[in-house]
Coordinates of C-alpha atoms in Angstrom, one line a residue:
G195 CA 0.3 0.2 -0.2
I196 CA 2.9 2.7 1.0
L197 CA 4.8 1.9 -2.5
I198 CA 1.5 1.9 -4.7
M199 CA 0.8 5.5 -2.1
E200 CA 4.3 6.8 -3.1
S201 CA 4.2 6.0 -6.7
S202 CA 1.0 7.7 -7.2
R203 CA 2.1 11.0 -5.5
M204 CA 5.4 10.8 -7.9
I205 CA 3.2 10.2 -10.4
Q206 CA 0.9 13.3 -9.2
I207 CA 3.9 15.6 -8.4
Q208 CA 5.7 14.9 -12.0
A209 CA 1.8 15.6 -14.0
E210 CA 2.2 19.0 -11.5
L211 CA 5.7 20.0 -13.0
T212 CA 4.7 19.4 -16.3
E213 CA 1.6 21.2 -16.2
R214 CA 3.9 24.0 -14.8
A215 CA 6.6 23.9 -17.7
I216 CA 3.6 24.0 -20.2
E217 CA 2.4 27.0 -19.2
L218 CA 5.5 28.7 -18.6
L219 CA 6.0 27.1 -22.6
K220 CA 3.2 29.9 -23.7
L221 CA 2.4 27.6 -26.8
P222 CA -0.2 29.5 -29.0
E223 CA -3.3 27.8 -28.3
D224 CA -4.2 27.4 -32.3
S225 CA -0.5 26.0 -32.7
N226 CA 0.3 22.6 -33.4
P227 CA 3.8 21.9 -31.7
L228 CA 6.3 19.2 -31.9
V229 CA 7.6 19.2 -28.1
L230 CA 10.8 17.4 -27.2
D231 CA 11.0 16.0 -23.7
V232 CA 14.2 15.6 -22.4
G233 CA 14.8 12.9 -20.0
C234 CA 11.4 11.3 -20.6
G235 CA 11.8 8.3 -18.7
S236 CA 8.5 6.1 -18.7
G237 CA 6.7 9.1 -20.6
L238 CA 4.8 10.3 -17.9
S239 CA 5.7 13.9 -19.1
G240 CA 5.0 13.2 -22.4
E241 CA 1.2 12.1 -21.3
V242 CA 0.6 14.8 -20.0
L243 CA 1.6 16.4 -23.4
S244 CA -0.8 14.3 -25.1
E245 CA -3.6 15.2 -22.8
H246 CA -3.2 19.0 -24.1
G247 CA -3.0 17.7 -27.9
Y248 CA 1.0 18.1 -28.4
Q249 CA 3.1 15.6 -30.5
W250 CA 6.2 14.8 -28.9
V251 CA 9.5 12.7 -28.7
G252 CA 11.1 11.7 -25.4
V253 CA 15.1 11.1 -25.5
D254 CA 16.5 9.2 -21.7
I255 CA 19.5 7.0 -21.2
S256 CA 17.7 4.5 -19.8
R257 CA 16.6 1.5 -21.6
S258 CA 14.6 0.2 -18.9
M259 CA 12.1 3.5 -18.6
L260 CA 11.4 4.0 -22.2
S261 CA 10.6 0.2 -22.5
V262 CA 8.2 1.1 -19.4
A263 CA 6.6 3.6 -22.1
V264 CA 6.6 1.8 -24.8
D265 CA 4.9 -1.2 -22.9
A266 CA 2.5 1.6 -21.7
E267 CA 2.0 2.5 -25.3
R268 CA 2.5 6.5 -24.7
K269 CA 1.4 8.6 -27.8
G270 CA 5.1 10.1 -28.6
D271 CA 7.9 8.5 -30.2
V272 CA 11.6 7.5 -27.6
L273 CA 15.0 7.2 -28.6
E274 CA 17.7 6.0 -26.4
W275 CA 20.6 8.4 -25.9
D276 CA 22.8 10.4 -23.8
I277 CA 21.9 13.4 -24.0
G278 CA 25.3 14.4 -22.7
C279 CA 27.2 13.9 -26.5
G280 CA 24.6 16.0 -27.7
L281 CA 21.0 15.7 -29.0
P282 CA 21.1 13.6 -32.6
F283 CA 18.5 16.0 -34.7
K284 CA 18.2 17.9 -37.4
P285 CA 18.4 22.0 -36.8
A286 CA 15.2 23.4 -36.5
S287 CA 13.4 20.4 -35.6
F288 CA 11.2 21.1 -32.7
D289 CA 9.1 24.2 -32.0
A290 CA 9.5 23.8 -28.2
V291 CA 11.6 22.2 -25.6
I292 CA 10.2 20.4 -21.6
S293 CA 12.5 18.3 -19.3
I294 CA 11.4 17.6 -15.9
S295 CA 14.2 16.2 -13.1
A296 CA 17.1 15.4 -15.6
I297 CA 19.8 18.2 -16.5
Q298 CA 21.1 18.1 -13.0
W299 CA 23.2 14.6 -13.9
L300 CA 24.8 16.6 -16.7
C301 CA 26.7 18.2 -13.3
N302 CA 28.1 14.8 -12.6
A303 CA 31.4 13.2 -13.4
D304 CA 29.9 10.2 -12.5
F305 CA 32.0 8.3 -14.8
S306 CA 35.0 8.3 -16.6
G307 CA 35.8 11.0 -19.2
A308 CA 32.5 12.9 -17.9
V309 CA 33.5 16.4 -17.9
P310 CA 30.0 18.4 -16.8
H311 CA 31.2 21.8 -18.9
K312 CA 31.5 19.5 -22.0
R313 CA 28.7 17.7 -21.6
L314 CA 26.5 20.9 -20.7
S315 CA 28.6 22.6 -23.5
A316 CA 27.2 19.5 -26.0
F317 CA 24.1 19.4 -24.5
F318 CA 22.9 23.1 -25.3
S319 CA 24.6 23.6 -28.3
S320 CA 22.7 21.2 -29.7
L321 CA 19.6 21.6 -27.8
Y322 CA 19.6 25.6 -29.4
H323 CA 20.3 24.0 -33.3
S324 CA 17.4 21.7 -32.7
L325 CA 14.3 24.2 -31.7
Q326 CA 12.5 27.0 -34.5
R327 CA 14.3 30.1 -34.0
G328 CA 11.8 31.9 -31.6
G329 CA 11.5 28.5 -30.1
K330 CA 11.9 27.9 -26.1
A331 CA 12.7 25.2 -23.7
V332 CA 11.5 24.8 -20.2
L333 CA 13.7 22.9 -17.9
Q334 CA 12.8 21.8 -14.6
W335 CA 15.8 21.1 -12.7
Y336 CA 17.3 20.6 -9.4
P337 CA 20.8 22.2 -8.6
E338 CA 23.0 22.1 -5.6
N339 CA 24.2 25.0 -5.1
S340 CA 24.5 28.6 -6.7
K341 CA 28.1 27.8 -8.2
Q342 CA 26.1 24.8 -10.1
M343 CA 23.2 27.6 -11.2
E344 CA 25.8 29.6 -12.4
M345 CA 28.0 27.0 -14.7
V346 CA 24.6 25.6 -16.2
T347 CA 23.2 29.0 -17.3
G348 CA 26.6 30.3 -18.4
V349 CA 27.1 27.2 -20.7
A350 CA 22.8 27.7 -22.3
T351 CA 23.8 31.3 -22.9
R352 CA 27.6 31.3 -24.4
C353 CA 25.4 28.5 -26.5
G354 CA 23.2 31.1 -28.0
F355 CA 20.0 31.2 -25.8
T356 CA 18.6 34.0 -23.6
G357 CA 16.5 33.9 -20.6
G358 CA 17.2 32.7 -17.5
L359 CA 16.3 30.9 -14.0
L360 CA 13.0 31.1 -12.3
V361 CA 12.1 29.8 -9.0
D362 CA 9.0 29.5 -8.1
F363 CA 8.0 30.1 -4.2
P364 CA 12.0 31.2 -3.6
N365 CA 10.5 31.0 0.6
S366 CA 9.3 28.2 0.8
T367 CA 11.8 25.2 1.6
K368 CA 9.3 22.3 0.2
A369 CA 7.7 23.9 -2.3
K370 CA 10.8 25.9 -4.2
K371 CA 10.8 24.9 -7.7
Y372 CA 13.5 26.1 -10.1
Y373 CA 12.9 26.7 -14.0
L374 CA 15.5 27.6 -16.9
V375 CA 13.6 28.9 -19.2
L376 CA 15.2 29.6 -22.2
F377 CA 14.9 31.5 -25.6
T378 CA 15.6 31.1 -29.5
G379 CA 14.4 34.4 -30.5
G380 CA 17.8 36.8 -29.4
G381 CA 17.7 39.5 -27.6
V382 CA 16.8 39.6 -23.7
Q383 CA 13.4 38.4 -23.6
A384 CA 11.5 39.0 -19.9
L385 CA 11.0 36.1 -18.3
P386 CA 7.6 34.8 -17.0
Q387 CA 6.6 35.5 -13.5
A388 CA 7.6 33.3 -10.5
L389 CA 4.7 31.8 -8.3
G390 CA 4.8 32.1 -4.3
T391 CA 5.8 36.1 -4.9
E392 CA 5.1 39.2 -5.7
N393 CA 7.9 40.8 -8.0
S394 CA 10.7 39.2 -6.3
T395 CA 13.8 39.9 -7.9
R396 CA 15.2 37.5 -6.1
S397 CA 13.4 34.5 -7.7
Q398 CA 14.1 35.7 -11.4
A399 CA 17.6 36.0 -12.6
Q400 CA 18.0 37.0 -16.2
V401 CA 21.0 36.5 -18.6
D402 CA 22.2 37.9 -21.6
R403 CA 24.4 35.8 -24.4
S404 CA 27.7 36.3 -22.5
G405 CA 26.7 34.0 -20.0
R406 CA 26.8 36.8 -18.0
S407 CA 23.6 36.8 -14.8
Y408 CA 22.4 40.5 -14.0
H409 CA 23.0 39.7 -10.4
D410 CA 25.8 37.0 -10.8
R411 CA 28.6 36.5 -13.4
S412 CA 29.5 32.9 -14.5
G413 CA 33.1 31.3 -14.6
P414 CA 34.6 31.9 -18.4
G415 CA 33.9 28.5 -20.3
N416 CA 36.0 25.5 -21.8
K417 CA 35.9 24.9 -25.4
R418 CA 34.5 21.4 -26.3
G419 CA 37.6 18.7 -26.7
P420 CA 37.6 16.3 -30.3
S421 CA 35.7 14.0 -31.6
H422 CA 36.1 10.5 -31.5
R423 CA 35.1 9.0 -34.7
D424 CA 35.2 5.1 -34.1
W425 CA 32.7 6.1 -30.8
V426 CA 30.6 8.3 -32.6
K427 CA 29.9 6.3 -35.2
H428 CA 28.8 3.3 -32.2
K429 CA 26.6 5.5 -30.7
K430 CA 24.9 6.5 -34.3
D431 CA 24.1 3.0 -35.1
R432 CA 23.0 2.2 -31.6
A433 CA 20.8 5.2 -31.6
R434 CA 19.0 4.1 -34.8
A435 CA 18.4 0.6 -33.9
Q436 CA 16.5 2.3 -31.1
V437 CA 14.5 4.6 -33.2
R438 CA 13.7 1.2 -35.6
R439 CA 12.3 -0.3 -32.4
N440 CA 10.9 2.4 -29.6
C441 CA 8.9 4.2 -32.7
N442 CA 5.4 4.3 -31.9
T443 CA 3.8 1.9 -34.8
S444 CA 0.2 3.5 -34.6
N445 CA 2.3 6.8 -35.8
K446 CA 1.6 6.9 -39.6
F447 CA 5.4 7.9 -40.2
C448 CA 8.0 7.5 -37.2
V449 CA 9.0 11.1 -36.2
L450 CA 12.1 10.1 -35.2
D451 CA 13.3 9.3 -39.1
E452 CA 12.8 12.3 -39.9
L453 CA 14.3 14.6 -37.5
F454 CA 17.7 12.0 -36.9
T455 CA 20.7 13.3 -38.3
E456 CA 24.1 13.1 -38.2
L457 CA 26.1 13.3 -34.9
V458 CA 29.4 14.3 -34.1
C459 CA 30.5 14.5 -30.1

């Protein structure tokens, strides 16, 4: 009984975070957007996207979680992929991007050769190119500290994004939630209003393309290292196999077949 209640609670939290991310995207009501779900897991966020009538593609590193999504017959297409190697999609493939509780894992050096700054750069650079101009990404995450927040926002903006960090309920330890709201349209756009605050400047930190926050400065970035062609070829071959394996066969065509491109990590 406890496990069922915990699972139901987690599903509820995931749905609430996804609803908030969709609210922050502010997609036009008459649009028919294609949305990328980064770190889609078992497809819980994708299910919320489907309820809103949005077509979506999910990417996640966990094969077991993706298998749950496929078995549950979620409406989106899913791909097994390590986002720290960059996203393997053609330029301007997506109208919008959401991510729930995923990008903080890019900050961990939890395996040999993992360099957080390089993995973040590969992810945000490919994310920027995967979005339509004028597109928006809303990435909910759990930063460990202010240094990590500065590193992530700094890398994102040096890859071309504008926007910044939005914090809902900044004065509540339990309800506080962090959203990285990113724009591709150029210039400095105003962030949406955070929840649980009355025009509090502490709840929002906008950044310009230099990667500097209006409240903080982030450190200098490092350039990405050289690619390893054999390793990249292996990753592409595996991804193509996953495309064929995970495509939702109820669709008239597989969205991933049209979006997939060559990747140099």
